[in-house]
Amino acid sequence: MPTTSTDPRAAAAALLVPGTTCHGFAVERCETVPELDSDAYVLRHTTSGARLLHLACNDENKAFAIGFKTPPADSTGVFHILEHSVLCGSAKFPVKEPFVDLIKSSMQTFLNAMTYPDKTIYPVATTNEQDLYNLMDVYLDAVFNPAIYTKPTIFEQEGWHYELDLPEGAGGDGSAASLREGTLRYNGVVFNEMKGALSDPMSVLDDAVNAALYPDTAYAHESGGDPRAIPALTYEQFLDTHARHYNPSNSYITLYGDLDVDRALAFLDERYLSQPSAASRRMDAAVAAGEDPSALAPNPLGVQTPVTCEYKRVEMATTPENALVGLGLVLGSALDRKRTIAADILFEALLGSNEAPVKKAILAAGLGGNVVSYTAAECLQPYELIMLQNAQPGVARELRRVFQDACRDLCEHGVPRERLEAIISSNEYDLRQRDYGIADGVAIACDALSTWLYDDDAATLALKYGPVYKELRGELEGSYFEDLLRELVLENDHMALVELVPVDAAEGSEGAEAAELAAKRDAMTDAELADVVERTAALRAAQEAEDTPEDKATLPRLRVSDIGEARPEPPLVVDTTAPIPCLRHGIPTNRLAYAMQYFDLSCVAFEDLPYVTLLCRLLKQLPTSEHSAEELDNLLAGKLGFLSFTTEVMTQPDVDGVRPYLLVSAGALSEKIDALASLPREVWSSTLLLDADADRVRDVLTQIRIGLEQGFINNGHSAALGRAMSYSSPSAVVREQLSGVDFYLFLRDLLDHFDERLDGLRAKLAELAERIFVADGCLASFTGSDEDFDAYWDAAGDLGLGAGDGADAGRDALVVSTPRDRHEAFVIPSDICFAASACDPRRLGIDVTGAWAVAANALSYDYLWNEIRVKGGAYGCGFRAAGERQTAFYTYRDPAIDPSIERVERAGAWLGSFEPDEAAFEGFIVSCVSGMDAPVKPYALTKRRNTTYLAGLDPHAREKRRAQMLAATPGELRSLGADVTRIAAESPTCVFGGRDVIAKSNANFNVVDLLG
């Protein structure tokens, strides 16, 4: 709810007059940004040199961000470790984990920090203005006065440290002999996080391309940190780097939304920008000690002179399917927004779908399984990366030849204008929708830095895209895009070709690390080995020490009384006057419309469910009776914002009840309602499935396989959660058949026998489409204005579905396999693991109320955070109590399995003795309720409301759950401890991880070599 009564734009206009000074800030200029419905003010703090951008608008979801230019000088990950470390306590807020305390006690709608290749950003967002100041206070003290200067254990915990593990049965007397039996290893949160991040071949390839494109600049280094280089970073270097970069003159501050800017500027000036900081004191001491001031400047960020890397080979311990080739092309300057946006449109038109002309040429050449591209615009010299996935051996130069030949042909004969126009229209839809996936102000602050970081006069350059798109539409008449394509591809002297070659794991980094550590241990003296043990013990003691009541009291906290009433939502109406029963949502959409159709899949046999997923993925990729595949691709991009065919599984009130649906979702501008009504229908009703081209089908199936494999490697916790749930939940069994491991195994087998099964596949898909896309069991949904609703149904009629015949459709065909605990550990190419234990609590007779959400918050951000992340070194962990139908524990990028399992087993006992002080407990409630109350974009809100209806949930369940959260007491949470212990003991466990990590577990998993 808004907390200011005056119009924020008018208030800012009255206060921030260009040429004046306000609270130490010189107001340099004001610009209207119509794309964001805001006015932008650019200011500079005259004393400290801090830059500030204020975006005054009516968004109640206010945001603040402070960023620093942080180009790395090596791959030790120092800026990534700093990002973690400064949020581990500060002078004003001396608690161990203020970041976590804020997560569990504020009304934040976004709270995080991000390390980029050349900058570090600390953004927050909230709908409560006092909360915004609380968050700003903690973040500003964290970045300017962090506890890292007095607590070296923070560096050891978040960065890296040695640990010495004694083998089972070895002497434990601490003697030199027993210590020499130990295994030396590295541990640290960032160290383990980057082991996981660099298990992704695409990330490794991107790093290698950057190193080849920008060998003489900061972009040649891994800003997140390379695990092989992280241990080279010393504590003194770490502090020196902070002091040189975390100062106001190197900062970029953004304020966004409906807030009192007068109060905000006064706060910034008086509390921080006019005060000395820990960093400035260290710098002053260095100068006083005689250090050259020029050596204390921030790292430089220079422009790379054009270089051409004809070919570079990079080896990685991963599976053969992960072979990649990357072609990087530098586009120009970040400040040339027209060129960067035009290049993005151009490469999307050439490579963005299987019907795009250049992608089609590459796939036809049989060089690999898929080709993708993306525009990396958030760097000084933006680049395009064209990436061949599942590459055949030795095809790097052939890829470049095919790519350049296809581009040369388009330069000579013209890039299809219908494709370019379709991409421009699609982008404009996305810009109007403004669905960033995070709080708007946070996304906008990050966008602003994509130009502001490189030019103080370019604070709003990246935000004012309207004139650029207008100009590019005008360029469709001439040869601009062909000329640009020629410059970027055929005449570019700043490019790199890199091949990532999989090798055996024995040749990879793990073996090298183990050998390095063994040599280090052998070279250590007895005293040095004893010191490792002592330092580890000191770190553990620091991690286990409780914050004092006095320290806890320093943190600003909201009270339950600060929470307003829940936002009223318009009632969900089931409109039976429409040709198809329709869930109608009266939600403001900014002149957009969303139409959905839910088709009941209970007519499909269980063993045929994987074919439904294939049907969803092949629709839009094949020609229809009215349009070729290429024509359809252009038509969909030009007329619709999006069109998707997916599956959703609704768990039912009966614990064994399950109802899967095929969901057709589409969005369009209000002025294109006719296309919203006609194009989805054309795709589902007239796609030529029986005549599907074999190569096209094989390409799509291969791309699905590659995407699943990337998901297992990068988001193994999600895969593990789904698989663990399938051991006891029929709904999860269906999800596994549609999109999980079972579907993946089905798909691999289908691809292995593709030629012999093609005709059967075509027939099965056609038969399923005829059976699924009928009126019987179909429910529609529409979000948009009343005028759009009427226009949609006038154009759509009955969607060509007719009345349908429930009996003939065989609505009782689905019989779900009985769940069983498989206790699986899936081997993936990784140096870490993901683990999950999950169940439907109803099966244990446990009623999950709103109090469970408060308990989940406490467990996740108190007990599990301290035990598994802080002590164990995992990057992430948590406990979920998602409504009344799922409870789960999980870990993310975890260096070991068994210690985390043991800590999960003790979670219930911890909760059973949970005795927080009143303020801390209120914080848990505040953060839980604010999560429910956070603003939601129209499309996401529509889907949530539809799920409530189709899953048979009480339409007032959210209100009741919210009330239960507000009424929760510490005693009620303690009473849940025994049930948490049961959940931990009786929830089946699943793991996705590296072979070595799994082999060290004593949990007797059934090990499955998932990716071969």
Short mmCIF file of N, CA and C in Angstrom, two decimals, residues 23 34 148 151 180 287 372-373 402 434 449 482 542 586 593 629 640 649 694 696 720 775 923 936 958 967 978:
data_model
loop_
_atom_site.label_atom_id
_atom_site.label_comp_id
_atom_site.label_asym_id
_atom_site.label_seq_id
_atom_site.Cartn_x
_atom_site.Cartn_y
_atom_site.Cartn_z
N HIS A 23 20.29 18.65 0.14
CA HIS A 23 20.95 17.75 1.09
C HIS A 23 22.32 17.28 0.57
N PRO A 34 9.15 8.21 -20.54
CA PRO A 34 7.78 7.72 -20.77
C PRO A 34 7.67 6.21 -20.78
N ILE A 148 34.45 -7.11 8.07
CA ILE A 148 35.58 -7.89 7.53
C ILE A 148 36.92 -7.39 8.05
N LYS A 151 37.13 -9.12 11.58
CA LYS A 151 36.77 -10.54 11.70
C LYS A 151 37.24 -11.32 10.47
N ARG A 180 49.10 -36.12 10.09
CA ARG A 180 49.63 -36.45 8.77
C ARG A 180 48.78 -37.51 8.07
N VAL A 287 48.00 5.94 2.73
CA VAL A 287 48.67 7.14 2.23
C VAL A 287 49.63 7.69 3.29
N VAL A 372 22.14 -21.91 -30.15
CA VAL A 372 21.48 -20.80 -29.46
C VAL A 372 22.40 -19.58 -29.53
N SER A 373 21.81 -18.42 -29.32
CA SER A 373 22.64 -17.21 -29.26
C SER A 373 22.04 -16.26 -28.25
N VAL A 402 29.70 -22.32 -42.10
CA VAL A 402 28.26 -22.40 -42.39
C VAL A 402 27.57 -21.11 -41.93
N ARG A 434 6.39 -5.38 -19.04
CA ARG A 434 7.27 -5.06 -17.91
C ARG A 434 7.27 -6.16 -16.85
N LEU A 449 22.65 0.71 -15.15
CA LEU A 449 24.10 0.57 -15.05
C LEU A 449 24.73 -0.02 -16.30
N GLU A 482 21.16 -5.26 -43.21
CA GLU A 482 22.13 -6.01 -44.01
C GLU A 482 23.53 -5.44 -43.82
N ALA A 542 33.30 -19.39 16.03
CA ALA A 542 32.70 -18.13 15.61
C ALA A 542 31.33 -18.36 14.97
N GLY A 586 -10.68 -9.88 -13.51
CA GLY A 586 -10.72 -8.43 -13.67
C GLY A 586 -9.47 -7.78 -13.11
N ALA A 593 -3.84 -8.51 -23.08
CA ALA A 593 -4.86 -9.53 -22.82
C ALA A 593 -4.19 -10.89 -22.78
N ALA A 629 5.95 -23.70 -41.70
CA ALA A 629 6.55 -23.51 -40.38
C ALA A 629 7.19 -22.13 -40.27
N LEU A 640 1.48 -12.07 -31.64
CA LEU A 640 1.28 -12.41 -30.23
C LEU A 640 2.51 -12.02 -29.41
N VAL A 649 0.13 -30.10 -13.57
CA VAL A 649 -0.47 -31.18 -12.79
C VAL A 649 -1.04 -30.59 -11.52
N ALA A 694 11.00 -35.45 -40.57
CA ALA A 694 11.80 -36.24 -39.64
C ALA A 694 12.94 -35.41 -39.04
N ARG A 696 13.19 -32.18 -38.71
CA ARG A 696 12.69 -31.13 -37.82
C ARG A 696 12.30 -31.73 -36.47
N ALA A 720 15.79 -32.82 -8.01
CA ALA A 720 15.78 -33.71 -6.85
C ALA A 720 14.48 -33.57 -6.06
N ALA A 775 -13.90 -29.94 -26.53
CA ALA A 775 -14.58 -29.08 -25.56
C ALA A 775 -14.78 -29.80 -24.23
N GLY A 923 9.53 -10.73 13.49
CA GLY A 923 10.19 -10.62 12.18
C GLY A 923 9.86 -11.79 11.28
N VAL A 936 2.10 -8.83 -7.52
CA VAL A 936 2.25 -9.89 -8.51
C VAL A 936 1.81 -9.37 -9.87
N ARG A 958 -5.84 -18.58 1.00
CA ARG A 958 -4.77 -17.62 1.22
C ARG A 958 -5.09 -16.69 2.38
N ALA A 967 -1.33 -15.11 13.55
CA ALA A 967 -1.70 -15.59 14.88
C ALA A 967 -0.69 -16.57 15.46
N ALA A 978 8.04 -32.14 16.61
CA ALA A 978 7.93 -33.60 16.45
C ALA A 978 7.50 -33.96 15.04
#
